[in-house]
CSV table of C-alpha atoms in Angstrom, one decimal:
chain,number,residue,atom,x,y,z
Y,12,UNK,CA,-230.0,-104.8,-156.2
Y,13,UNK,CA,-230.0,-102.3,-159.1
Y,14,UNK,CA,-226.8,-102.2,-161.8
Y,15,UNK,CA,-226.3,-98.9,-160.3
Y,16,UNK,CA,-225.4,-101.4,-157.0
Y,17,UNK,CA,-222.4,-98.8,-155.4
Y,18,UNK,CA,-219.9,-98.6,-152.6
Y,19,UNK,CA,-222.4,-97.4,-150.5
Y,20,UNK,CA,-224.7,-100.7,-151.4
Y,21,UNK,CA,-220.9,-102.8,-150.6
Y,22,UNK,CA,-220.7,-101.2,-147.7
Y,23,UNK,CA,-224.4,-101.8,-146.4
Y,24,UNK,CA,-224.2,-105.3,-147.1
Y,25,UNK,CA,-220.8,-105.9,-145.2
Y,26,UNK,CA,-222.5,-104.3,-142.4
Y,27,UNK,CA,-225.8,-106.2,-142.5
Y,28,UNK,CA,-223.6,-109.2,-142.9
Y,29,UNK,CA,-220.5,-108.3,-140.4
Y,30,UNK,CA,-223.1,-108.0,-137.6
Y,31,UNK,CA,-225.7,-110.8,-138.4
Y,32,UNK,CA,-222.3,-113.1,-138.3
Y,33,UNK,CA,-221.5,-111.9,-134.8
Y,34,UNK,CA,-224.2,-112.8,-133.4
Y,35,UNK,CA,-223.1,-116.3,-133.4
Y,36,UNK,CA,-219.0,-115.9,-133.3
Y,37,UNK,CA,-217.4,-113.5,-130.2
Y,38,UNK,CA,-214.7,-111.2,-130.8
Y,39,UNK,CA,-213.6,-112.8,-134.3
Y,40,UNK,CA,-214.4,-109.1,-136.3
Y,41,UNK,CA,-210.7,-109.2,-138.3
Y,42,UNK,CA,-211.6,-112.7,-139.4
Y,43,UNK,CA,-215.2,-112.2,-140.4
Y,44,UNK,CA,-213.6,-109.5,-142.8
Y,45,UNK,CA,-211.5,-112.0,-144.3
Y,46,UNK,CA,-213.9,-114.3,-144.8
Y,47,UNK,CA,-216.4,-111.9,-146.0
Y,48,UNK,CA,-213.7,-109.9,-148.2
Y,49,UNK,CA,-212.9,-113.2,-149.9
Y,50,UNK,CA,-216.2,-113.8,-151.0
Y,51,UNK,CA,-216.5,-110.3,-151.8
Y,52,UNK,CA,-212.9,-111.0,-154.7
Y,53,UNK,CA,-214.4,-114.2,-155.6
Y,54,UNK,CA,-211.9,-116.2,-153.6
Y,55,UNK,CA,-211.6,-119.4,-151.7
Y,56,UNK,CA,-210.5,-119.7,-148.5
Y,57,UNK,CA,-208.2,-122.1,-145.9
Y,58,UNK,CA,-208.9,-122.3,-142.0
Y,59,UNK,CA,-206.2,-123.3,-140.2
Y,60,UNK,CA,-206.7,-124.0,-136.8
Y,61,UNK,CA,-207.2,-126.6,-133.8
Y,62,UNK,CA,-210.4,-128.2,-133.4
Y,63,UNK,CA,-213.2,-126.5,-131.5
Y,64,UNK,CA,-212.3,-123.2,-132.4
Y,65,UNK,CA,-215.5,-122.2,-134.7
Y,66,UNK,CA,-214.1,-123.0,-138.0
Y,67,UNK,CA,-217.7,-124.4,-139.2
Y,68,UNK,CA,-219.3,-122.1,-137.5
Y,69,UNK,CA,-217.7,-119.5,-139.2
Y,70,UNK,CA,-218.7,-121.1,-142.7
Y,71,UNK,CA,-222.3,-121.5,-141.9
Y,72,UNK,CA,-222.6,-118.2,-140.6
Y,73,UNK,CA,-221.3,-117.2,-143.5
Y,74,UNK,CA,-223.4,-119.3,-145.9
Y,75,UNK,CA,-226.8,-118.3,-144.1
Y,76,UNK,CA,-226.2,-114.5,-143.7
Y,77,UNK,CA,-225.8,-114.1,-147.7
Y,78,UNK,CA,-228.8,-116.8,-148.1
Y,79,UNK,CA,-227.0,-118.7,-150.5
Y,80,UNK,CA,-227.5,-123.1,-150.7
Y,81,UNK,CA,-224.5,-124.7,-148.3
Y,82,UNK,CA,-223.1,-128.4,-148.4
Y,83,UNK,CA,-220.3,-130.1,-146.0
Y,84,UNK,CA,-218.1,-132.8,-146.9
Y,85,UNK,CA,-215.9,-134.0,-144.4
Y,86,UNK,CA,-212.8,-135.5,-145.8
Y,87,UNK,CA,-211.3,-138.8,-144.5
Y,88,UNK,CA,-208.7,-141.2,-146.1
Y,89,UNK,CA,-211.0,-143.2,-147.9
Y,90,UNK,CA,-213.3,-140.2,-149.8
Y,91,UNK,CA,-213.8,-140.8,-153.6
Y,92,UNK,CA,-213.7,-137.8,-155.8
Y,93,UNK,CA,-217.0,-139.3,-157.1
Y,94,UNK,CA,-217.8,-138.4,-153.6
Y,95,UNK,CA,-218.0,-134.5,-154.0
Y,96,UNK,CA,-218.3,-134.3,-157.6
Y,97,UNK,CA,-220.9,-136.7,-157.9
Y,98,UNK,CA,-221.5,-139.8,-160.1
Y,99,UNK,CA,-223.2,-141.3,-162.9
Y,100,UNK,CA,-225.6,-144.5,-161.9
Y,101,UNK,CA,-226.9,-146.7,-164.4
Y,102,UNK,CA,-231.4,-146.6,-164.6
Y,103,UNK,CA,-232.4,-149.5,-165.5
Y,104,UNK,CA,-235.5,-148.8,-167.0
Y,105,UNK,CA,-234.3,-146.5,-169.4
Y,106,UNK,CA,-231.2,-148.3,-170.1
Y,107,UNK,CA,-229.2,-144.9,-169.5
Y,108,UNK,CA,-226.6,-143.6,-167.0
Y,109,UNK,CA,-227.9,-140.3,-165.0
Y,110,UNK,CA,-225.8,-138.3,-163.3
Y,111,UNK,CA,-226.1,-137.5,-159.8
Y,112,UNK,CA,-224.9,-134.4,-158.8
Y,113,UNK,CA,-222.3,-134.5,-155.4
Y,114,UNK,CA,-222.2,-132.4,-152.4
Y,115,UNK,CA,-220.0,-129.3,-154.9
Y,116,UNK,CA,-223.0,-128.4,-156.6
Y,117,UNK,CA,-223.7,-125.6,-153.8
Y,118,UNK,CA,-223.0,-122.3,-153.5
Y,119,UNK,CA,-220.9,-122.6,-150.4
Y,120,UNK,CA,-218.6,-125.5,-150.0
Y,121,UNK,CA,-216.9,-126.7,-146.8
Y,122,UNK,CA,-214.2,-129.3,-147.3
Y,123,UNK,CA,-213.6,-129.8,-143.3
Y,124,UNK,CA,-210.3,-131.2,-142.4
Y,125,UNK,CA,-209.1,-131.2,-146.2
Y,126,UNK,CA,-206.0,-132.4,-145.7
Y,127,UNK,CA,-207.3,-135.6,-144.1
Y,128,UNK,CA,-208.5,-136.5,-148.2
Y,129,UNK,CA,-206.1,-138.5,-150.6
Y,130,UNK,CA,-204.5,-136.0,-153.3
Y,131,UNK,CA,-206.3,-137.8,-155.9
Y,132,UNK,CA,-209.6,-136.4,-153.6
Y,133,UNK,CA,-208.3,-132.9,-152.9
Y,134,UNK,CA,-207.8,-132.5,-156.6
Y,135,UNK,CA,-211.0,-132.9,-157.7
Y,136,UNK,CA,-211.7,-129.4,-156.3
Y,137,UNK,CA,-208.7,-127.9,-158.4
Y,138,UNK,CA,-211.2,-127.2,-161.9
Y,139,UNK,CA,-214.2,-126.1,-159.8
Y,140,UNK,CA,-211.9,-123.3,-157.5
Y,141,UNK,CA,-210.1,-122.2,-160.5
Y,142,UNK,CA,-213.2,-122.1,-162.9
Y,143,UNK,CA,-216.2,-122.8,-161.2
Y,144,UNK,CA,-217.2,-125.9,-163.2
Y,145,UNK,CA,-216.5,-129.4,-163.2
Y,146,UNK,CA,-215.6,-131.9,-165.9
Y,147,UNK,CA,-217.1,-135.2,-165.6
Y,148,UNK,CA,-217.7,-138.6,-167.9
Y,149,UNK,CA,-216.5,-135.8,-170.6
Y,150,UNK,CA,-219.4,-133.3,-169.4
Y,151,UNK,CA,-218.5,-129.6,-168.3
Y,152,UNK,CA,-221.2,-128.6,-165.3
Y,153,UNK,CA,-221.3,-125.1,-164.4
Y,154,UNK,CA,-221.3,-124.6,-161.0
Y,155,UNK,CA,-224.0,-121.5,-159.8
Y,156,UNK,CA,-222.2,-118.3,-159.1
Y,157,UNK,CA,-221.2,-117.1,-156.1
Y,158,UNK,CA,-219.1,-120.4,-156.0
Y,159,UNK,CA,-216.6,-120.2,-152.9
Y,160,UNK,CA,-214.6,-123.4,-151.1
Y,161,UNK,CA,-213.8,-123.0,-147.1
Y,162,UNK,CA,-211.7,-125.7,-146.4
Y,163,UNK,CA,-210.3,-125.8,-142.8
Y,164,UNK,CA,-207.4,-128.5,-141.7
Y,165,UNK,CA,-205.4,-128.9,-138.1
Y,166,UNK,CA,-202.0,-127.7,-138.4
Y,167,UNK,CA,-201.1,-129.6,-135.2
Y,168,UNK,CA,-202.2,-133.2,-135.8
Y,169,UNK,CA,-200.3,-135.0,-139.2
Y,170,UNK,CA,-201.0,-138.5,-139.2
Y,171,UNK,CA,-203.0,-140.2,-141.5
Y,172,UNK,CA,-202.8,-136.3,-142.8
Y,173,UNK,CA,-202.2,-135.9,-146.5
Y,174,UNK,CA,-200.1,-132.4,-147.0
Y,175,UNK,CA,-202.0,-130.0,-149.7
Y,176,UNK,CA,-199.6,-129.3,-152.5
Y,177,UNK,CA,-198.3,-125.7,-153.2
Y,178,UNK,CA,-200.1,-125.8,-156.4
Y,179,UNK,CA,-203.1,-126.1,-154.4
Y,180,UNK,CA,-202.1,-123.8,-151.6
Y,181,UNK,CA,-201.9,-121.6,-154.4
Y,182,UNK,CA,-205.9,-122.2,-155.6
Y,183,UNK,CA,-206.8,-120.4,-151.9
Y,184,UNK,CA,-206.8,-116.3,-151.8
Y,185,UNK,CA,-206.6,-116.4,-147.9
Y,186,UNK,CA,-205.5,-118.8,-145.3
Y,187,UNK,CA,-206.0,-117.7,-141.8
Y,188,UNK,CA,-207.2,-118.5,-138.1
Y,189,UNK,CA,-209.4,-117.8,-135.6
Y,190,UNK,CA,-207.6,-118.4,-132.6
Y,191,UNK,CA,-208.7,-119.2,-128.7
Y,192,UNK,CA,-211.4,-116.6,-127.5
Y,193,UNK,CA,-210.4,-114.0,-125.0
Y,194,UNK,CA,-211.6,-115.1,-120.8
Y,195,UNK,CA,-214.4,-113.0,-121.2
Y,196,UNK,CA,-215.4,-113.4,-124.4
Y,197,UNK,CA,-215.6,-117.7,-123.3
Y,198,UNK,CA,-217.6,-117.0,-120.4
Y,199,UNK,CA,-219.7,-115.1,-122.7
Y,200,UNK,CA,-220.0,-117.9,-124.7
Y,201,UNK,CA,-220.9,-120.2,-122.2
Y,202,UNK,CA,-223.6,-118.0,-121.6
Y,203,UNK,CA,-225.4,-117.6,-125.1
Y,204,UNK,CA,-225.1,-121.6,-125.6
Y,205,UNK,CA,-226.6,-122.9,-122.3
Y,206,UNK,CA,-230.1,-123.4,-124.1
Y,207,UNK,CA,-229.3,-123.2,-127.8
Y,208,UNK,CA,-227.2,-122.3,-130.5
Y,209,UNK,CA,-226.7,-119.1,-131.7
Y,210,UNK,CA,-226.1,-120.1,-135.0
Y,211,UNK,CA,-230.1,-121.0,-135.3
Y,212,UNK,CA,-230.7,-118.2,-134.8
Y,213,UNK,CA,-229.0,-116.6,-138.1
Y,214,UNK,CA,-231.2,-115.6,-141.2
Y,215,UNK,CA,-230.5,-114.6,-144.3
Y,216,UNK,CA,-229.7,-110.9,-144.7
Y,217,UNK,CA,-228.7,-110.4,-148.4
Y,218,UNK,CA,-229.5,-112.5,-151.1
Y,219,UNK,CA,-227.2,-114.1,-153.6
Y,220,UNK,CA,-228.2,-111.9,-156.1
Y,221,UNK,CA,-226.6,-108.9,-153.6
Y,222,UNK,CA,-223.6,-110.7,-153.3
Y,223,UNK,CA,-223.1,-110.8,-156.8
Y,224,UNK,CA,-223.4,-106.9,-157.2
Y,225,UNK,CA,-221.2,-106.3,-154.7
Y,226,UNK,CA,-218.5,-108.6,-156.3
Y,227,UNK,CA,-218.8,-106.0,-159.6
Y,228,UNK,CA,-219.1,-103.1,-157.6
Y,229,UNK,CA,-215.4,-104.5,-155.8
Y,230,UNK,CA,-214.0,-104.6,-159.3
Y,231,UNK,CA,-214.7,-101.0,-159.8
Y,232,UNK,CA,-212.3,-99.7,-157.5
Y,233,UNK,CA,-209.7,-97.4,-158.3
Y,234,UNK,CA,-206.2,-98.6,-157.8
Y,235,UNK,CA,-203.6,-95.7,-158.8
Y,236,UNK,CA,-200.4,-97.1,-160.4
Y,237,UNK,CA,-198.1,-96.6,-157.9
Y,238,UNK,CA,-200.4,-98.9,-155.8
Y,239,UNK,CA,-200.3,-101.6,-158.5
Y,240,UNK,CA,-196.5,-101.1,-158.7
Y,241,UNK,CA,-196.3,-101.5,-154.7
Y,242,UNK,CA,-198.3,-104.7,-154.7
Y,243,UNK,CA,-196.0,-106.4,-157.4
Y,244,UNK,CA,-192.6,-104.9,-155.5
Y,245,UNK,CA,-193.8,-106.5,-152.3
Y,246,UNK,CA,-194.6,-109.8,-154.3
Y,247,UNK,CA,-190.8,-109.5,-156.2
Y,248,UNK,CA,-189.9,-109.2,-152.8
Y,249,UNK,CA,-190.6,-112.5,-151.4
Y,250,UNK,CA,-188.9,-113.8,-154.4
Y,251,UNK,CA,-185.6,-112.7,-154.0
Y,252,UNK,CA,-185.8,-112.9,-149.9
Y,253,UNK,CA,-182.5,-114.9,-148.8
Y,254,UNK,CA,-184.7,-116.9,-147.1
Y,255,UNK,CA,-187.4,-117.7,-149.9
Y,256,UNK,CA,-187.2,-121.1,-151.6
Y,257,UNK,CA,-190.1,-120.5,-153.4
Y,258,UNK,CA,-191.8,-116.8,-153.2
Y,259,UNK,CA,-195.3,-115.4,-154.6
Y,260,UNK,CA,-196.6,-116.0,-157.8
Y,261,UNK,CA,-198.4,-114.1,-160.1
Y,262,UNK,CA,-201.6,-115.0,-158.6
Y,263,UNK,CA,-200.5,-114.2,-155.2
Y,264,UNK,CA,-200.3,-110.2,-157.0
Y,265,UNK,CA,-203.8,-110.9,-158.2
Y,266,UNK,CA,-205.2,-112.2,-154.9
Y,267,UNK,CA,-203.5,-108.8,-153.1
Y,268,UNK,CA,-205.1,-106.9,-156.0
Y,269,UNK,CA,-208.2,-108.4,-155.5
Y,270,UNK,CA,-208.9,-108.3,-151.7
Y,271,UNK,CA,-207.4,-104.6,-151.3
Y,272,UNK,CA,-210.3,-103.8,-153.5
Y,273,UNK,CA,-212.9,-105.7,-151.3
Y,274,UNK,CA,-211.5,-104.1,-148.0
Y,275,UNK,CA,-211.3,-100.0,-149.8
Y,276,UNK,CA,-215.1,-101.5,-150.8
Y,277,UNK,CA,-216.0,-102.5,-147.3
Y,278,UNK,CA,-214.8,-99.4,-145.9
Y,279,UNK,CA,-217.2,-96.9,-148.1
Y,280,UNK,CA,-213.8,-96.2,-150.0
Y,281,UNK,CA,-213.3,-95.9,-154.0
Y,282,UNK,CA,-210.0,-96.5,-154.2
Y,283,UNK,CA,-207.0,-98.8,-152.2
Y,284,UNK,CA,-204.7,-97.3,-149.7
Y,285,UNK,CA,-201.2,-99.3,-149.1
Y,286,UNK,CA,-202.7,-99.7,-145.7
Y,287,UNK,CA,-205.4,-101.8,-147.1
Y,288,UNK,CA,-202.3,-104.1,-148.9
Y,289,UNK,CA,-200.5,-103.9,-145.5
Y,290,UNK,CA,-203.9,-105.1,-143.7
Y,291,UNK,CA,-204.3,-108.9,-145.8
Y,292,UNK,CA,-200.2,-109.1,-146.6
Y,293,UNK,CA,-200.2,-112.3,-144.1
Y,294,UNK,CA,-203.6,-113.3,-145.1
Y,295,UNK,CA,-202.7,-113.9,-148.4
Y,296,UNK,CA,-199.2,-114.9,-149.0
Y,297,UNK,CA,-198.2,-116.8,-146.0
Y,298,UNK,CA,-199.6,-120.2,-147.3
Y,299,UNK,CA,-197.6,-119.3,-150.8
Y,300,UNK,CA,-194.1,-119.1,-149.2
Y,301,UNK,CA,-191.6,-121.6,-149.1
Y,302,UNK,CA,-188.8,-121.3,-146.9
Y,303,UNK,CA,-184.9,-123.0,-147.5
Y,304,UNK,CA,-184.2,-125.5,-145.5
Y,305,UNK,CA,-181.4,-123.9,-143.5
Y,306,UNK,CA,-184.0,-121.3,-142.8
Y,307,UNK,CA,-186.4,-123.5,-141.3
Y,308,UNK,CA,-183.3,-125.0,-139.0
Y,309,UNK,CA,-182.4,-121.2,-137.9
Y,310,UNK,CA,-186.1,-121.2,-136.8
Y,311,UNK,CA,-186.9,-118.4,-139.3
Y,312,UNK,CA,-190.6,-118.0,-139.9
Y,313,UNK,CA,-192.7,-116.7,-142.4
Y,314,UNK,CA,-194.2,-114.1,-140.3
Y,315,UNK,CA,-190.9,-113.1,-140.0
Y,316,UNK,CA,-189.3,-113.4,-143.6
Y,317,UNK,CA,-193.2,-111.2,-144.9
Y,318,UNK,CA,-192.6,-108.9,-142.2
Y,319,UNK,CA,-189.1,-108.1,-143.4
Y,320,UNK,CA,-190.4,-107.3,-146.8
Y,321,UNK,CA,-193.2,-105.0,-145.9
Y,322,UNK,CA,-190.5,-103.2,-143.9
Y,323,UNK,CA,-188.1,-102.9,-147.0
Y,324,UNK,CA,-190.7,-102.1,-149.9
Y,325,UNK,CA,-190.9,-98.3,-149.8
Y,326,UNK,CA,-194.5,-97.1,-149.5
Y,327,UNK,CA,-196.3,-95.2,-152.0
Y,328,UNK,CA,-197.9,-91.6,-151.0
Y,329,UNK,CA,-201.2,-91.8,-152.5
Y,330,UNK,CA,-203.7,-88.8,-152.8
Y,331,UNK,CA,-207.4,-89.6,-153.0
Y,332,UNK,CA,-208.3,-89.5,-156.7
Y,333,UNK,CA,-209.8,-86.2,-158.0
Y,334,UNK,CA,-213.7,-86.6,-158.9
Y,335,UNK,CA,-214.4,-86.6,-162.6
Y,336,UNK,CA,-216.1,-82.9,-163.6
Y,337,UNK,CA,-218.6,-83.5,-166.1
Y,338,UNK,CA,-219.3,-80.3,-168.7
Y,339,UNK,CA,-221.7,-78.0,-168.0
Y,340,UNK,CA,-225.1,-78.3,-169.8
């Protein structure tokens, strides 16, 4: 795509992508938006689910609609960070060490069951989320933009499980799930996978060069200042809840900032509407919450505790902004 690369070009490709993605996953449209507004802000994102539920599937849609390079790793106990970073093996006939890149040198990452890996492991993803390089033998590598991690992990199951820390919670701009499909939408299912997989059949309908104009194009919308001022009142908000041990941080403003952009973007839309805040709220801050433990004992949840705040923030009024007039030749 051109520089000139528009809303109308970031809306095109979150169609082209939306529907190319759905012909592999049923009835999962409010979660193909995350996923795809996420890449869209240049954010990572945590699947939290039970097994068999299309996490995977979801992440190599994902990676083959946009036509981008796609590696798994799938974490266990005993995984090395050498393991996804990679590792320097000695040649003898040159007398050197060469490095040999690991599995994170793709554009799309899936750490599957992440929080089946040591900490020691799940750290070695911490420079290349926040940065998009790695440091290794005292060598930076740049990793090739679009860089995004999908890491999935089963809330249900927790033995031999190794909790991910908030600081790494933190690294991930949305955590959702994709839930059990309707009855309908299963027998559906059945139906499509009887003599393949649907997910064969998914080509590449943007390029990563798209996907990279898109991402400035998000950046470009308008956010009015009473949006901004809502976003950080709602994040304020968390902090001071009775029932917050440990509310948003800074980033979790920035992450909010940055995905209402890509869902104003994805909607033809120049500039963010509290609704579009309102839309991700859960998305994005509630893996960042900490409740007290009394809370917890009263059964108080964090749906409930983020749903109290959006109900308390005042909402702004916002006007569409006026176009800029240019003179008159």
């Amino acid at each position: 795509m051109s520089d000139g690369f528009g809303l109308a070009g970031v809306q095109t490709v979150a169609r082209k992508v939306i529907a190319n993605i759905e012909q592999a996953l049923i009835g999962k449209r409010q979660q193909i938006v995350f996923a795809l507004a996420a890449a869209l802000s240049e954010g990572h994102i945590l699947l939290e689910d039970v097994p068999g539920v299309a996490k995977t599937m979801l992440a190599r849609a994902l990676a083959q609609s946009m036509g981008v390079s796609f590696n798994r790793v799938q974490c266990t106990p005993d995984l090395l960070p050498s393991d996804i970073l990679g590792t320097s093996i000695f040649h003898p006939k040159t007398g050197e060490f060469v490095f040999r890149r690991g599995p994170i040198f793709c554009q799309i990452l899936l750490a599957d069951e992440i929080n089946r890996a040591t900490p020691r492991t799940q750290s070695a993803l911490l420079e290349a989320m926040a940065e998009g390089r790695v440091s290794i033998d005292g060598t930076t590598y740049r990793l090739d933009p679009p860089f995004l991690v999908i890491a999935t992990q089963n809330p249900i199951e927790h033995e031999g499980t190794f909790p991910l820390p908030e600081a790494q919670l933190d690294r991930f701009l949305l955590r959702f799930s994709l839930g059990y499909p309707q009855l309908e939408e299963e027998v559906q299912l059945l139906g499509r996978l009887q003599l393949e997989h649907p997910i064969d059949k998914i080509r590449p309908v943007i390029s990563a060069a798209d996907l990279l104009s898109a991402q400035q194009a998000v950046r470009r919308v308008h956010v009015e200042d009473r949006v901004r001022q809502y976003i950080v009142e709602l994040v304020h908000a968390t902090r001071e809840h009775e029932d917050v041990r440990l509310g948003g941080s800074p980033r979790a403003g920035l992450a909010l900032f940055r995905t209402a952009q890509a869902v104003a973007a994805m909607l033809g839309r120049g500039f963010v509407l509290p609704d579009d805040i309102k839309r991700i709220f859960h998305a994005v801050l509630g893996h960042r919450i900490i409740l007290r433990p009394e809370s917890r004992l009263r059964r108080v949840s964090v749906e409930d505790v983020l749903n109290e705040v959006l109900d308390a923030v005042p909402v702004p009024i916002v006007e569409p902004p006026t176009p800029k007039r240019t003179a008159s030749p």
